[in-house]
mmCIF file of C-alpha atoms and ligand atoms in Angstrom:
data_model
loop_
_atom_site.group_PDB
_atom_site.id
_atom_site.type_symbol
_atom_site.label_atom_id
_atom_site.label_comp_id
_atom_site.label_asym_id
_atom_site.label_seq_id
_atom_site.Cartn_x
_atom_site.Cartn_y
_atom_site.Cartn_z
ATOM 1 C CA MET A 1 159.410 107.677 17.734
ATOM 2 C CA ARG A 2 163.124 108.193 17.334
ATOM 3 C CA ILE A 3 162.783 111.829 18.405
ATOM 4 C CA ALA A 4 160.617 110.889 21.409
ATOM 5 C CA TYR A 5 163.105 108.199 22.468
ATOM 6 C CA HIS A 6 166.003 110.621 22.120
ATOM 7 C CA LEU A 7 164.205 113.262 24.198
ATOM 8 C CA VAL A 8 163.269 110.959 27.088
ATOM 9 C CA THR A 9 166.667 109.318 27.258
ATOM 10 C CA THR A 10 168.688 112.536 27.194
ATOM 11 C CA ASP A 11 168.310 115.685 29.271
ATOM 12 C CA GLU A 12 164.541 116.297 29.528
ATOM 13 C CA ARG A 13 165.079 120.059 29.567
ATOM 14 C CA ILE A 14 165.911 119.801 25.853
ATOM 15 C CA GLY A 15 162.406 118.456 25.244
ATOM 16 C CA THR A 16 160.772 121.229 27.268
ATOM 17 C CA THR A 17 162.817 123.913 25.484
ATOM 18 C CA LEU A 18 161.957 122.407 22.112
ATOM 19 C CA ALA A 19 158.243 122.274 22.996
ATOM 20 C CA ARG A 20 158.316 125.932 24.072
ATOM 21 C CA ALA A 21 160.122 126.954 20.871
ATOM 22 C CA ILE A 22 157.550 125.158 18.705
ATOM 23 C CA ASP A 23 154.687 126.708 20.695
ATOM 24 C CA GLU A 24 156.174 130.214 20.325
ATOM 25 C CA ALA A 25 156.794 129.721 16.622
ATOM 26 C CA LEU A 26 153.172 128.659 16.118
ATOM 27 C CA SER A 27 151.658 131.525 18.092
ATOM 28 C CA ASN A 28 153.980 134.278 16.805
ATOM 29 C CA THR A 29 154.103 133.387 13.133
ATOM 30 C CA ALA A 30 151.607 134.920 10.746
ATOM 31 C CA LEU A 31 151.407 135.748 7.051
ATOM 32 C CA CYS A 32 152.826 139.049 5.782
ATOM 33 C CA GLN A 33 149.971 141.415 4.842
ATOM 34 C CA VAL A 34 151.659 142.220 1.536
ATOM 35 C CA CYS A 35 153.441 139.118 0.215
ATOM 36 C CA PHE A 36 151.923 136.317 2.382
ATOM 37 C CA SER A 37 155.294 134.911 3.337
ATOM 38 C CA LEU A 38 155.806 133.865 6.976
ATOM 39 C CA THR A 39 156.604 136.667 9.387
ATOM 40 C CA GLU A 40 156.358 137.671 13.043
ATOM 41 C CA VAL A 41 155.286 141.236 12.201
ATOM 42 C CA GLU A 42 152.517 142.707 10.040
ATOM 43 C CA VAL A 43 154.738 143.429 7.045
ATOM 44 C CA CYS A 44 157.735 141.106 6.622
ATOM 45 C CA GLN A 45 161.391 142.177 6.627
ATOM 46 C CA ILE A 46 161.723 141.796 2.857
ATOM 47 C CA CYS A 47 158.629 143.884 2.024
ATOM 48 C CA SER A 48 159.616 146.613 4.498
ATOM 49 C CA HIS A 49 163.318 146.698 3.496
ATOM 50 C CA PRO A 50 164.121 150.107 1.952
ATOM 51 C CA GLY A 51 166.739 148.570 -0.354
ATOM 52 C CA ARG A 52 164.351 146.179 -2.123
ATOM 53 C CA ASP A 53 162.755 147.102 -5.433
ATOM 54 C CA ARG A 54 159.019 146.901 -4.731
ATOM 55 C CA ARG A 55 158.176 147.327 -8.428
ATOM 56 C CA VAL A 56 159.531 143.838 -9.162
ATOM 57 C CA VAL A 57 157.494 140.992 -7.658
ATOM 58 C CA CYS A 58 158.637 137.377 -7.778
ATOM 59 C CA VAL A 59 155.694 134.960 -7.626
ATOM 60 C CA VAL A 60 156.345 131.650 -5.852
ATOM 61 C CA GLU A 61 154.313 128.698 -4.629
ATOM 62 C CA LYS A 62 155.341 128.507 -0.974
ATOM 63 C CA PRO A 63 157.366 130.298 1.749
ATOM 64 C CA ALA A 64 160.250 127.804 1.392
ATOM 65 C CA ASP A 65 160.736 129.058 -2.186
ATOM 66 C CA VAL A 66 161.328 132.591 -0.849
ATOM 67 C CA ILE A 67 164.050 131.220 1.433
ATOM 68 C CA ALA A 68 165.638 129.308 -1.467
ATOM 69 C CA ILE A 69 165.738 132.369 -3.766
ATOM 70 C CA GLU A 70 166.995 134.580 -0.924
ATOM 71 C CA ARG A 71 169.795 132.092 -0.296
ATOM 72 C CA SER A 72 170.846 132.466 -3.942
ATOM 73 C CA GLY A 73 171.366 136.191 -3.319
ATOM 74 C CA GLY A 74 170.447 136.958 -6.912
ATOM 75 C CA PHE A 75 167.138 138.789 -6.474
ATOM 76 C CA GLY A 76 166.599 142.343 -5.235
ATOM 77 C CA GLY A 77 162.836 142.672 -5.607
ATOM 78 C CA VAL A 78 160.000 141.492 -3.384
ATOM 79 C CA TYR A 79 157.828 138.367 -3.389
ATOM 80 C CA HIS A 80 154.279 137.090 -3.582
ATOM 81 C CA VAL A 81 153.559 133.672 -2.087
ATOM 82 C CA LEU A 82 150.579 131.911 -3.678
ATOM 83 C CA HIS A 83 150.295 129.126 -1.073
ATOM 84 C CA GLY A 84 149.433 126.606 -3.751
ATOM 85 C CA LEU A 85 149.299 126.095 -7.497
ATOM 86 C CA TRP A 86 146.428 125.656 -9.874
ATOM 87 C CA SER A 87 145.725 121.936 -9.857
ATOM 88 C CA PRO A 88 142.142 121.016 -10.774
ATOM 89 C CA LEU A 89 142.895 117.284 -10.559
ATOM 90 C CA LYS A 90 143.862 117.719 -6.899
ATOM 91 C CA GLY A 91 140.820 119.942 -6.266
ATOM 92 C CA MET A 92 143.034 123.006 -6.028
ATOM 93 C CA GLY A 93 141.329 125.939 -7.749
ATOM 94 C CA PHE A 94 142.643 129.512 -8.061
ATOM 95 C CA GLU A 95 140.343 130.654 -5.267
ATOM 96 C CA LYS A 96 142.266 128.551 -2.750
ATOM 97 C CA THR A 97 145.509 130.390 -3.539
ATOM 98 C CA LYS A 98 146.549 134.032 -2.981
ATOM 99 C CA MET A 99 146.105 134.741 -6.714
ATOM 100 C CA ALA A 100 143.385 137.418 -6.290
ATOM 101 C CA GLU A 101 145.617 139.165 -3.744
ATOM 102 C CA LEU A 102 148.412 139.189 -6.356
ATOM 103 C CA PHE A 103 146.202 140.912 -8.935
ATOM 104 C CA ARG A 104 145.097 143.451 -6.300
ATOM 105 C CA ARG A 105 148.757 144.353 -5.643
ATOM 106 C CA ILE A 106 149.497 145.413 -9.214
ATOM 107 C CA PRO A 107 148.148 149.030 -9.071
ATOM 108 C CA GLY A 108 150.116 149.663 -5.850
ATOM 109 C CA ALA A 109 148.790 150.169 -2.333
ATOM 110 C CA GLU A 110 149.426 151.469 1.140
ATOM 111 C CA VAL A 111 149.838 148.840 3.883
ATOM 112 C CA SER A 112 150.688 149.630 7.508
ATOM 113 C CA GLY A 113 151.735 153.165 6.574
ATOM 114 C CA MET A 114 154.136 151.832 3.929
ATOM 115 C CA GLY A 115 153.661 152.789 0.309
ATOM 116 C CA PHE A 116 153.899 150.105 -2.359
ATOM 117 C CA PRO A 117 154.322 151.405 -5.925
ATOM 118 C CA ARG A 118 152.682 150.057 -9.044
ATOM 119 C CA VAL A 119 154.128 146.647 -9.964
ATOM 120 C CA GLU A 120 156.192 146.874 -13.164
ATOM 121 C CA GLU A 121 157.395 143.291 -13.478
ATOM 122 C CA LEU A 122 156.070 139.917 -12.344
ATOM 123 C CA VAL A 123 158.779 137.248 -12.244
ATOM 124 C CA LEU A 124 156.914 133.953 -12.435
ATOM 125 C CA ALA A 125 158.984 131.543 -10.351
ATOM 126 C CA THR A 126 156.539 128.687 -9.882
ATOM 127 C CA GLY A 127 158.073 125.231 -10.398
ATOM 128 C CA THR A 128 158.532 123.586 -13.767
ATOM 129 C CA THR A 129 155.834 120.977 -13.064
ATOM 130 C CA VAL A 130 152.581 120.845 -15.072
ATOM 131 C CA GLU A 131 150.852 122.784 -12.252
ATOM 132 C CA GLY A 132 153.707 125.316 -12.041
ATOM 133 C CA ASP A 133 153.590 125.988 -15.794
ATOM 134 C CA ALA A 134 149.761 126.137 -15.850
ATOM 135 C CA THR A 135 149.716 128.610 -12.948
ATOM 136 C CA ALA A 136 152.350 130.794 -14.645
ATOM 137 C CA LEU A 137 150.396 130.784 -17.927
ATOM 138 C CA TYR A 138 147.166 131.650 -16.117
ATOM 139 C CA ILE A 139 148.783 134.620 -14.347
ATOM 140 C CA ALA A 140 150.368 135.855 -17.594
ATOM 141 C CA HIS A 141 146.992 135.576 -19.362
ATOM 142 C CA SER A 142 145.073 137.299 -16.536
ATOM 143 C CA VAL A 143 147.255 140.405 -16.447
ATOM 144 C CA LYS A 144 147.733 140.888 -20.169
ATOM 145 C CA GLU A 145 145.579 144.046 -20.116
ATOM 146 C CA GLU A 146 147.760 145.517 -17.361
ATOM 147 C CA ASN A 147 150.894 147.446 -18.175
ATOM 148 C CA VAL A 148 153.212 144.981 -16.406
ATOM 149 C CA ALA A 149 156.153 142.984 -17.765
ATOM 150 C CA ILE A 150 155.881 139.221 -17.300
ATOM 151 C CA THR A 151 159.013 137.105 -17.049
ATOM 152 C CA ARG A 152 159.462 133.402 -16.317
ATOM 153 C CA ILE A 153 162.544 132.070 -14.532
ATOM 154 C CA ALA A 154 164.959 130.355 -16.917
ATOM 155 C CA GLN A 155 164.742 126.597 -17.260
ATOM 156 C CA GLY A 156 167.641 124.533 -18.405
ATOM 157 C CA LEU A 157 170.858 122.904 -17.371
ATOM 158 C CA PRO A 158 172.112 122.820 -13.776
ATOM 159 C CA LYS A 159 175.450 124.548 -13.050
ATOM 160 C CA GLY A 160 178.226 122.108 -13.857
ATOM 161 C CA GLY A 161 175.831 119.961 -15.876
ATOM 162 C CA GLU A 162 176.945 118.183 -19.023
ATOM 163 C CA LEU A 163 174.767 118.231 -22.131
ATOM 164 C CA GLU A 164 175.319 114.535 -22.783
ATOM 165 C CA TYR A 165 173.528 113.536 -19.563
ATOM 166 C CA ALA A 166 170.641 116.031 -19.656
ATOM 167 C CA ASP A 167 167.124 114.688 -20.286
ATOM 168 C CA GLU A 168 165.392 115.691 -23.557
ATOM 169 C CA VAL A 169 162.793 118.006 -21.980
ATOM 170 C CA THR A 170 165.396 119.967 -19.994
ATOM 171 C CA LEU A 171 167.630 120.240 -23.031
ATOM 172 C CA SER A 172 164.792 121.401 -25.281
ATOM 173 C CA HIS A 173 163.854 124.111 -22.700
ATOM 174 C CA ALA A 174 167.510 125.127 -22.498
ATOM 175 C CA ILE A 175 167.673 125.530 -26.291
ATOM 176 C CA SER A 176 164.376 127.406 -26.652
ATOM 177 C CA GLY A 177 165.216 129.644 -23.677
ATOM 178 C CA ARG A 178 168.667 130.575 -25.021
ATOM 179 C CA ARG A 179 169.748 134.206 -24.600
ATOM 180 C CA THR A 180 172.093 136.539 -26.414
ATOM 181 C CA LEU A 181 175.600 136.773 -25.022
ATOM 182 C CA ARG A 182 176.666 139.753 -27.080
HETATM 183 ZN ZN1 LIG B 201 156.166 140.463 2.848
#
């Protein structure tokens, strides 16, 4: 209501422009044929970028997670968007996600004239919720016959966080996920 009020009481051209932008976004946006992230072309900019390592695939729940990891600037591989997590209590089975498509990507493929090599590492970057952990475990279990490395994003303390104020679960993950410094 607030938006509608704002639009009718200010310049109405803003409303028309906004409506057109939303309409264009809806009709031009599709899912990337390789990673299932949002794109306006058949294969998204990340998948088709020559500088990205296509052997390393980061598995996330939703397109917004791709944007978040990209913003961090710390990842040079490509993605796979599941569009959901395994959540039987919410009626969300594996078949409703892009899980089968992930497994099909592992041997490598050709899409839109672009070659995608065999996947050598799956970085499981689903959230640290019960569903996120269950989905990660399921993927790791399903591909254990394949010659592919499975990694899980680190879980622990936020940057600038103090141990004293961390909750027990976070702290226990931080301790068990410790890594060698030298
Ligand atoms: Zn893509």
